[in-house]
XYZ file of N, CA and C in Angstrom:
654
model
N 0.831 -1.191 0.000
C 0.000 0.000 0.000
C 0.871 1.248 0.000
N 0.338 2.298 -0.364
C 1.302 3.514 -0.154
C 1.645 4.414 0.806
N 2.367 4.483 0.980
C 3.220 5.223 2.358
C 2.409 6.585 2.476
N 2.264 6.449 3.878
C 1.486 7.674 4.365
C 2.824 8.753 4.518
N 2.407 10.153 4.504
C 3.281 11.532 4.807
C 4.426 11.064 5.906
N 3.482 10.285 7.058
C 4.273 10.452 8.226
C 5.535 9.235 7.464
N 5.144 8.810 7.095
C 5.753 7.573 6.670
C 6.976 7.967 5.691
N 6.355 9.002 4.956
C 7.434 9.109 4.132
C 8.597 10.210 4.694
N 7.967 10.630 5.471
C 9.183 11.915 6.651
C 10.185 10.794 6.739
N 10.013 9.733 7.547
C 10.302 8.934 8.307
C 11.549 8.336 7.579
N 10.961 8.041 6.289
C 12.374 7.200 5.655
C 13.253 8.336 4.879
N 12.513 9.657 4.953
C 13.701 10.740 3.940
C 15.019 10.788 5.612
N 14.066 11.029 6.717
C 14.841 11.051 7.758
C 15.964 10.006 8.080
N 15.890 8.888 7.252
C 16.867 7.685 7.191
C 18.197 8.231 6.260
N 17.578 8.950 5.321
C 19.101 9.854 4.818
C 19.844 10.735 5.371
N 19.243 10.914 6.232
C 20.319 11.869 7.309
C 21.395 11.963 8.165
N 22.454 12.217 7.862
C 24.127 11.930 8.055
C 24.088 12.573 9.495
N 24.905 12.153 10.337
C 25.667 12.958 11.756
C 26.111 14.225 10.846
N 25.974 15.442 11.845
C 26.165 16.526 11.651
C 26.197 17.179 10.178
N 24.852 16.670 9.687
C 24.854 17.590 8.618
C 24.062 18.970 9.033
N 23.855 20.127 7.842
C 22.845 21.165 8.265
C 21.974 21.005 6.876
N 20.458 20.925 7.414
C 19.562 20.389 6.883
C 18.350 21.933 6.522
N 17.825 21.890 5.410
C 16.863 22.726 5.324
C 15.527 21.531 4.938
N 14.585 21.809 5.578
C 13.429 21.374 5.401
C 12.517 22.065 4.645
N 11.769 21.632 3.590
C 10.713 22.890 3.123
C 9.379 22.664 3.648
N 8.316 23.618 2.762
C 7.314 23.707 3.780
C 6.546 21.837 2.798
N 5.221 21.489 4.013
C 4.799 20.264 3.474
C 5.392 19.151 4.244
N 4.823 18.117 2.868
C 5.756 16.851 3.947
C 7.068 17.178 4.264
N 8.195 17.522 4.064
C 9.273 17.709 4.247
C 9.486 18.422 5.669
N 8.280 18.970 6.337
C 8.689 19.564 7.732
C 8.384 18.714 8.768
N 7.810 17.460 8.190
C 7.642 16.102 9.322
C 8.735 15.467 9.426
N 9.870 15.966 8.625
C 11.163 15.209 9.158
C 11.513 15.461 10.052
N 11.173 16.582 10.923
C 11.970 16.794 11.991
C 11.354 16.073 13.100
N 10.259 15.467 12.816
C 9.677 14.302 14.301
C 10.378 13.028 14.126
N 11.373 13.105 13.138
C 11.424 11.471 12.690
C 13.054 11.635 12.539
N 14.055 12.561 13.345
C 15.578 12.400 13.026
C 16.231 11.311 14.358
N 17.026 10.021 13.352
C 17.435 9.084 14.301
C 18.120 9.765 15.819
N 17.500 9.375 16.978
C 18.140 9.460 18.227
C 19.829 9.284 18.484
N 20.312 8.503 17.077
C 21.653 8.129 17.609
C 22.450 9.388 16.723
N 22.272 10.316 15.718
C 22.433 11.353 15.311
C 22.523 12.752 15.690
N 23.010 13.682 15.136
C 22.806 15.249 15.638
C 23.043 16.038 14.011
N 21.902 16.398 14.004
C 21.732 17.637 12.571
C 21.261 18.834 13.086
N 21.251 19.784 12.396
C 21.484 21.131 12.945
C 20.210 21.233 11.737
N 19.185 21.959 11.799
C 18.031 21.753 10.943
C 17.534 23.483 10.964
N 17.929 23.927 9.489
C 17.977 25.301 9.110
C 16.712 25.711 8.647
N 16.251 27.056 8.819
C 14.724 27.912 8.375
C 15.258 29.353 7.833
N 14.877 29.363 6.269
C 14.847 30.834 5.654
C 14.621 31.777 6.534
N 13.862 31.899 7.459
C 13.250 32.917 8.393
C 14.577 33.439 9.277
N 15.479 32.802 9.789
C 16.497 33.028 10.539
C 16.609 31.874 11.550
N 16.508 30.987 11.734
C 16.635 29.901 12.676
C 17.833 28.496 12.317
N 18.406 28.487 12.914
C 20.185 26.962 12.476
C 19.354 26.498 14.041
N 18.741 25.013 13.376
C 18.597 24.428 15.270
C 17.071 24.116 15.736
N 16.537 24.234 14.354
C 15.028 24.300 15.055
C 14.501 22.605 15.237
N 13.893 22.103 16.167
C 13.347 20.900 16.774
C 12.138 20.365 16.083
N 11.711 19.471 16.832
C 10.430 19.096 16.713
C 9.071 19.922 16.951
N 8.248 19.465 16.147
C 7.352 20.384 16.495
C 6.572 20.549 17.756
N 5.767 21.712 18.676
C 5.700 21.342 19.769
C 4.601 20.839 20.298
N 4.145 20.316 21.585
C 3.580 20.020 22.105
C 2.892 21.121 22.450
N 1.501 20.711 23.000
C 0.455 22.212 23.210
C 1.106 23.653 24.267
N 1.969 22.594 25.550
C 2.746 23.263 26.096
C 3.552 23.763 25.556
N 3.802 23.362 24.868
C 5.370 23.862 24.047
C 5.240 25.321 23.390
N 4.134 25.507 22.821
C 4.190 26.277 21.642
C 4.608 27.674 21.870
N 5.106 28.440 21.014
C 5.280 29.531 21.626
C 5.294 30.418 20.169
N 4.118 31.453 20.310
C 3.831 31.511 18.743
C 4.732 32.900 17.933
N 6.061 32.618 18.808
C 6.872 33.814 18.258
C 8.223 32.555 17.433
N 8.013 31.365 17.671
C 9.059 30.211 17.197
C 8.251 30.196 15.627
N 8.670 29.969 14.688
C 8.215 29.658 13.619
C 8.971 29.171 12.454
N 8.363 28.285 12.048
C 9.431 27.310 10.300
C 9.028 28.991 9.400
N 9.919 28.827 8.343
C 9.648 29.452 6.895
C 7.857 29.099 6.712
N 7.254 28.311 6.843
C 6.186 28.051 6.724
C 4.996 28.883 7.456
N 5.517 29.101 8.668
C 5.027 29.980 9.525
C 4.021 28.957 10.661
N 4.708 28.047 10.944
C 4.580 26.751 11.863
C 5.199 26.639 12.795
N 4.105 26.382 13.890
C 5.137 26.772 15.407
C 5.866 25.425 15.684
N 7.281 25.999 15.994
C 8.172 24.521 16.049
C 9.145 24.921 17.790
N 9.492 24.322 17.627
C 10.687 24.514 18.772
C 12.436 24.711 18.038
N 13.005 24.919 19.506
C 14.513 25.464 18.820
C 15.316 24.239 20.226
N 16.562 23.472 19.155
C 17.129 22.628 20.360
C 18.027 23.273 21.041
N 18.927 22.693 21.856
C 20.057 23.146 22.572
C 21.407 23.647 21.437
N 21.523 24.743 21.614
C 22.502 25.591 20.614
C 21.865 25.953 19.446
N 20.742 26.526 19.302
C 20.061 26.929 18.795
C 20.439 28.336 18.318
N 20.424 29.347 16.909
C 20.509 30.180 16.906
C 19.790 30.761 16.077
N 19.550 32.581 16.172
C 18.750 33.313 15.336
C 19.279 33.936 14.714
N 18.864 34.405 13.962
C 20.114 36.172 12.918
C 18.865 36.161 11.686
N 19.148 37.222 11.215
C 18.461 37.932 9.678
C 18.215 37.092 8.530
N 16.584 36.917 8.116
C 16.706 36.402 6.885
C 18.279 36.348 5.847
N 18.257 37.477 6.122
C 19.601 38.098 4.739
C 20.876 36.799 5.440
N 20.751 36.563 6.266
C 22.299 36.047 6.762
C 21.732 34.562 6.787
N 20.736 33.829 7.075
C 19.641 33.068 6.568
C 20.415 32.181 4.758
N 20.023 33.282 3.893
C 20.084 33.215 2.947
C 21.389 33.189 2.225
N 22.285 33.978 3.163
C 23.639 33.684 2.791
C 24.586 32.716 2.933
N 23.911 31.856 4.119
C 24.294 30.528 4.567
C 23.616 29.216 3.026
N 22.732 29.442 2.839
C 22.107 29.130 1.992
C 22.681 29.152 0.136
N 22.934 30.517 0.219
C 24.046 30.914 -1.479
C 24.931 30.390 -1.421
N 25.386 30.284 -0.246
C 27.239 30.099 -0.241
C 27.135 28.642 -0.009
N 26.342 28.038 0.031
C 26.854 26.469 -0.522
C 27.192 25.829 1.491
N 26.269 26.361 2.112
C 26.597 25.630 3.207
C 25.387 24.695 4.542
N 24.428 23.932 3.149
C 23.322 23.467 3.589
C 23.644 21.880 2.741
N 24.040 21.226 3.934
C 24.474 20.084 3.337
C 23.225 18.849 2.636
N 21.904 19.156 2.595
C 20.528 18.255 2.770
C 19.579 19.642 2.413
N 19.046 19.155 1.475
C 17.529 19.941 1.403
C 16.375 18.959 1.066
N 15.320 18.865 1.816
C 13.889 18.479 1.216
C 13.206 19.397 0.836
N 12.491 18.711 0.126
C 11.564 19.735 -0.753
C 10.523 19.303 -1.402
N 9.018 19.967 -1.432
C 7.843 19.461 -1.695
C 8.122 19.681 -3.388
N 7.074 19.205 -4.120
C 6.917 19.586 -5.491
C 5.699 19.402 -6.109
N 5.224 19.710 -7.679
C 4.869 19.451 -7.832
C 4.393 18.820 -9.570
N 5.938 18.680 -9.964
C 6.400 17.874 -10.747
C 8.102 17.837 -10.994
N 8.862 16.356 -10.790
C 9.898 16.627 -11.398
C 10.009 15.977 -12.281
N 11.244 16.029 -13.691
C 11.025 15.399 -15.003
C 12.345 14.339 -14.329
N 12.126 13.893 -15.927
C 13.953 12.756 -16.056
C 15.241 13.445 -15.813
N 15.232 14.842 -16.230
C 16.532 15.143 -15.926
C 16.488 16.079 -14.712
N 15.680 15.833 -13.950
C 15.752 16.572 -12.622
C 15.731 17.836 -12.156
N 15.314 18.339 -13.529
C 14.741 19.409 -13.227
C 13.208 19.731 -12.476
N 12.907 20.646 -11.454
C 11.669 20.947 -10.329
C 10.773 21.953 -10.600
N 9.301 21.909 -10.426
C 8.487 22.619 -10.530
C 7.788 22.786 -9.476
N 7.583 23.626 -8.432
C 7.299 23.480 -6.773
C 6.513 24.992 -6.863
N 6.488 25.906 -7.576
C 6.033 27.026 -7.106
C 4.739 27.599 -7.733
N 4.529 27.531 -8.804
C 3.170 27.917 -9.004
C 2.650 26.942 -9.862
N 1.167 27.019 -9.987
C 0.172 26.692 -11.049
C -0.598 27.547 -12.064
N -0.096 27.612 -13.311
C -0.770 28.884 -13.730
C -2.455 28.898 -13.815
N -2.454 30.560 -14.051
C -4.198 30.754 -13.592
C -4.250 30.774 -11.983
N -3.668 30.597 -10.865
C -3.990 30.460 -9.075
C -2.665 31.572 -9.195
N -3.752 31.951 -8.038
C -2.614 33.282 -7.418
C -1.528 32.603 -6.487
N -0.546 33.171 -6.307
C 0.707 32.641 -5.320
C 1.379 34.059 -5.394
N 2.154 33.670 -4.300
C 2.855 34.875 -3.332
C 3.968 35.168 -3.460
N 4.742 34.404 -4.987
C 5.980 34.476 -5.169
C 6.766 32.499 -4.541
N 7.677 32.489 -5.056
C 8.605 31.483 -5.172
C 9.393 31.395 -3.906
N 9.426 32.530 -3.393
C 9.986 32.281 -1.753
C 11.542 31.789 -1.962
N 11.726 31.069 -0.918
C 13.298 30.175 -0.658
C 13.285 29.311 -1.726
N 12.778 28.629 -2.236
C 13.119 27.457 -2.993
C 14.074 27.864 -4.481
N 13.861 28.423 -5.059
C 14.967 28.531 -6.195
C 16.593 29.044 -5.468
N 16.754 29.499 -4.209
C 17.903 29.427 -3.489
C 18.590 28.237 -3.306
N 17.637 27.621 -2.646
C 17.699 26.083 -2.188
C 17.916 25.349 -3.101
N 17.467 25.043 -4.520
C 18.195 24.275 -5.176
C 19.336 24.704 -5.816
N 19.558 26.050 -6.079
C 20.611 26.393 -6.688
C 21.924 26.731 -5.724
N 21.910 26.511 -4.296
C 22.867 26.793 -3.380
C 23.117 25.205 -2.624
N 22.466 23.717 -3.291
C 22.963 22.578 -2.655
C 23.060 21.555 -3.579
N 23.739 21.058 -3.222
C 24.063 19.531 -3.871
C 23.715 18.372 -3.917
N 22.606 18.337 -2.842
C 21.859 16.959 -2.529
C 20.772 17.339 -1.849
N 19.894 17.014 -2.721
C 18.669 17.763 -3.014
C 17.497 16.803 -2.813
N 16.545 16.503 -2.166
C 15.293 15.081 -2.004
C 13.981 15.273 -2.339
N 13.448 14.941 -2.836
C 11.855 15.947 -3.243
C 11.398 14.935 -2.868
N 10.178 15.118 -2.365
C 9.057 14.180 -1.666
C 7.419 14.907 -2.049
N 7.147 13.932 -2.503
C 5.626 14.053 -3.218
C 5.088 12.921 -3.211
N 3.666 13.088 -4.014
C 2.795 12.245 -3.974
C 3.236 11.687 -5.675
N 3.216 10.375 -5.891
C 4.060 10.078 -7.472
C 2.460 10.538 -8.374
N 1.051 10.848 -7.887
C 0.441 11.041 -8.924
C -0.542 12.167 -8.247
N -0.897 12.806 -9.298
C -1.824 14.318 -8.200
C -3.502 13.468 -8.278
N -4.736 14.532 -8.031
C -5.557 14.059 -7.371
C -6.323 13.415 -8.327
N -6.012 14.065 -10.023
C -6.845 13.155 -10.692
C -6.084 12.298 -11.244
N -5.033 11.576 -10.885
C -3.939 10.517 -11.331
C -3.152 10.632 -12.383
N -2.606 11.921 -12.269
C -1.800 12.567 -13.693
C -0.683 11.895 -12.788
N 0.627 11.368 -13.643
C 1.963 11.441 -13.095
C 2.519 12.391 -12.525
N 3.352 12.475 -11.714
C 3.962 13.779 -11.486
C 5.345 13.746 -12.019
N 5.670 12.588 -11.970
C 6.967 12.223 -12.577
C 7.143 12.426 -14.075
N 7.550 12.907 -14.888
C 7.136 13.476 -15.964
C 8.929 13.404 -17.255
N 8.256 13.428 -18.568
C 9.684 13.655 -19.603
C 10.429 14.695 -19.235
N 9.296 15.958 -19.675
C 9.918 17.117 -19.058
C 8.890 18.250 -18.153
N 8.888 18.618 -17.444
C 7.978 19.553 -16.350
C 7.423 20.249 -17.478
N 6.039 20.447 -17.269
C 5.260 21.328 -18.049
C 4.938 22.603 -17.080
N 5.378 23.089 -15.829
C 4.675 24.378 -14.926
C 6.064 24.968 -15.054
N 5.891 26.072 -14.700
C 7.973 27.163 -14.901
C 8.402 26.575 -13.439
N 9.474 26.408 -14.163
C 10.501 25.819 -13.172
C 11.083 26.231 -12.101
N 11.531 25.859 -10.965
C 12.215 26.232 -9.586
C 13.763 26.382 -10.238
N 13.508 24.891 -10.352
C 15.585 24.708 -10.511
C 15.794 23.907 -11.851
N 16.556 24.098 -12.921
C 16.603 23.496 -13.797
C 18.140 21.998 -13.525
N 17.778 20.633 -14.030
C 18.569 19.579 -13.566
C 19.552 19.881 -12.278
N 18.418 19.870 -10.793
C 19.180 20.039 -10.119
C 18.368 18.704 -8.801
N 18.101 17.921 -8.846
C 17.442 16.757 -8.685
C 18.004 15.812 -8.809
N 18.602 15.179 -7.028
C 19.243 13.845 -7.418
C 18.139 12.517 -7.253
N 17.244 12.870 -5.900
C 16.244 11.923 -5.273
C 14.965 12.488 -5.208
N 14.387 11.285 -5.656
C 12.825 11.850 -5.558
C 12.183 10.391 -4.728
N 11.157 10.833 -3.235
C 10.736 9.772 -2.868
C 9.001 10.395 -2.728
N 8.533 9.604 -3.583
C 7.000 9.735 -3.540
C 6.096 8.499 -2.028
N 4.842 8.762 -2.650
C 3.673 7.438 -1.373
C 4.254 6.292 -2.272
N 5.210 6.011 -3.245
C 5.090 4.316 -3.926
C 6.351 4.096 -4.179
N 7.727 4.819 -4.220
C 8.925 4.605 -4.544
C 9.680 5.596 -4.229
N 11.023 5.057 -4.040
C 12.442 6.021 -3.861
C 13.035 5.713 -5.404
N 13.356 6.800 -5.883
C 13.542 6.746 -7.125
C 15.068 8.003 -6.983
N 15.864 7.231 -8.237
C 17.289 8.082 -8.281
C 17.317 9.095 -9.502
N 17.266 10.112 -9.609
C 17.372 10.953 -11.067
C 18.672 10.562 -11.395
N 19.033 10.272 -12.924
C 20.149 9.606 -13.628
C 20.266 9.549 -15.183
N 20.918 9.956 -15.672
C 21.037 9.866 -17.362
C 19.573 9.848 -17.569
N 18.860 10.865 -17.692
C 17.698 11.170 -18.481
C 16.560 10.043 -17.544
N 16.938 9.758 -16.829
C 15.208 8.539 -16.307
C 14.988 8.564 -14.608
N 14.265 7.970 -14.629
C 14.058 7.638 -12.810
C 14.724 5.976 -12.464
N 16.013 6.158 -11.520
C 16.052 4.766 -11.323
C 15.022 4.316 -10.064
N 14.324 3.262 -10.306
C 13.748 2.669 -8.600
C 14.641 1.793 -7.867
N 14.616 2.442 -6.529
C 16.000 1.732 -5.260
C 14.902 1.326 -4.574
N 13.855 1.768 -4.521
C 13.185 1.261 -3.295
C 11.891 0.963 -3.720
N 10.796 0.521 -3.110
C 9.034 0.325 -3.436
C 8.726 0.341 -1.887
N 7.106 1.576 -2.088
C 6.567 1.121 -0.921
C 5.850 -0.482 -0.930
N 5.751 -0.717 0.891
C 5.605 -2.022 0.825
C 4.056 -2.234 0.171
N 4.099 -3.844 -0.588
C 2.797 -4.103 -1.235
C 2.763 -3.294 -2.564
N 3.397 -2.591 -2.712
C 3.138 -1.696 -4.033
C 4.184 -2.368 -5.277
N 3.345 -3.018 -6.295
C 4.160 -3.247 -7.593
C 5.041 -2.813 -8.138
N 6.384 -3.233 -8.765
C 6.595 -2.644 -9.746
C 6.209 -2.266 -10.997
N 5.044 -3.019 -11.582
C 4.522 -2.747 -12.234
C 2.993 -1.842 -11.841
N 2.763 -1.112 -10.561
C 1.849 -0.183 -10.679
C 2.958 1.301 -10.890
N 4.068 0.784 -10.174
C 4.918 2.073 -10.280
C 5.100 2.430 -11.941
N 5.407 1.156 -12.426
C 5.886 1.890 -13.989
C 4.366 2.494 -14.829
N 3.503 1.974 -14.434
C 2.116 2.626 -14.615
C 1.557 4.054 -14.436
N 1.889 3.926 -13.164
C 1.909 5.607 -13.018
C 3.007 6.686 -13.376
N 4.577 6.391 -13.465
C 5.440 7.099 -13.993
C 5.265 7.585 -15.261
N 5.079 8.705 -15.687
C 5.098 8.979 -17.220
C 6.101 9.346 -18.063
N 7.517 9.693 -16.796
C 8.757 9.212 -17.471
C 9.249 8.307 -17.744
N 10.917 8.510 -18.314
C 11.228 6.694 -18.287
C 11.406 6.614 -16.975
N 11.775 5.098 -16.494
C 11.615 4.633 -15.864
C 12.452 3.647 -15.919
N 13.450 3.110 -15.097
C 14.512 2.095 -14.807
C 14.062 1.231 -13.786
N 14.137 -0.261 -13.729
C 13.794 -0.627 -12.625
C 13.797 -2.506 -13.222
N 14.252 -3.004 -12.106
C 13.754 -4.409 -12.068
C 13.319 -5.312 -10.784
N 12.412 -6.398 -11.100
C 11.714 -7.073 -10.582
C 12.248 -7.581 -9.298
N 13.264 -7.289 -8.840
C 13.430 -7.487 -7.727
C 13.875 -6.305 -6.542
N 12.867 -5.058 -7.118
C 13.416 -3.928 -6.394
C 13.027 -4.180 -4.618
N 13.571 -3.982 -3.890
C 13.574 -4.302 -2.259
C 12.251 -3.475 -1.552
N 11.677 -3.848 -0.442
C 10.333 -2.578 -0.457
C 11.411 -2.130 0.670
N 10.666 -0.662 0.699
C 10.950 0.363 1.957
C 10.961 0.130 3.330
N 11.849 0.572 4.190
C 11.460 0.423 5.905
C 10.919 1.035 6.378
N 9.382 1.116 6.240
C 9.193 1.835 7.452
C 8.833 1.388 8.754
């Protein structure tokens, strides 16, 4: 069956190295921070000004001056720090965000991202994300592999204007961990119960993969 949100936090959170610094975006990607291994320490960065921010809080917890880029009340851990969007963002240009997740809402074969608008719907601007892919190197998009009326999202080439052009190494949807690579999607992983052959069904890119792909832990 296909991996629920929490589910899929859970295993992007399995990519997460000792002491990396991590940006989370807004969406599934901000449930990673309930799900970073106990035997680890990442330093987990917010456009807004925050290196350090926690889990999200408990009712006690909340404190509605703490907030993600999203504008979601979170907590801040031990060594926690604040400073200026602008200095935020410069940590960010300069190439010193070792992990980014990121919602979407189509990427193609060559890894290039479409996350920010839909034309015809109003939006508020593109925000952090064209920073974010163009200031890191290892990059994870997490989506749903098909939208609500079962279009692929996985696609030849993105049809909405683009975030980041081929800057997409991993994409993990509700049905597969998939590798961007010479023009296709490789599959490393399957959610559990889920085919390889429903995956190549719904992909409308190419698609790499064989019959003995391993399912996911969650």
């Amino acid at each position: 069956m296909a991996l629920t949100r929490e589910q899929m936090a859970k295993r992007v959170a399995q990519e997460l190295q000792d002491g990396d610094y991590v940006n989370l975006g807004i969406g599934i990607p901000t449930l990673v921070a309930n799900y970073i291994p106990s035997n680890i320490q990442v330093m987990l960065q917010s456009e807004n000004g925050l290196l350090g921010m926690g889990a999200f809080p408990t009712e006690a917890e909340v404190d509605a001056d703490l907030i993600n880029a999203g504008k979601q009340t979170v907590t801040a851990v031990k060594g926690a720090a604040f400073f200026s969007s602008a200095d935020s963002f410069a940590m960010i240009r300069g190439g010193n965000v070792d992990l980014t997740v990121l919602g979407a809402f189509e990427v193609d074969v060559n890894g290039s991202i479409a996350s920010w608008m839909i034309p015809g719907k109003v939006v508020k601007g593109m925000g952090g994300a064209m920073d974010l892919v163009a200031g890191s190197n290892n990059i994870i998009v997490t989506m749903m592999h098909a939208d609500k009326d079962g279009h692929s999202k996985l696609l030849p080439q993105c049809q909405l204007p683009l975030t980041g052009y081929q800057c997409i190494q991993r994409v993990l949807t509700d049905l597969a961990l998939l590798k961007v690579k010479d023009g296709a999607f490789h599959l490393l992983e399957r959610a559990p119960g889920v085919s390889v052959e429903e995956i190549q069904m719904k992909t409308a890119g190419k698609l790499v993969c064989n019959d003995d792909t391993p399912e996911i832990d969650v």
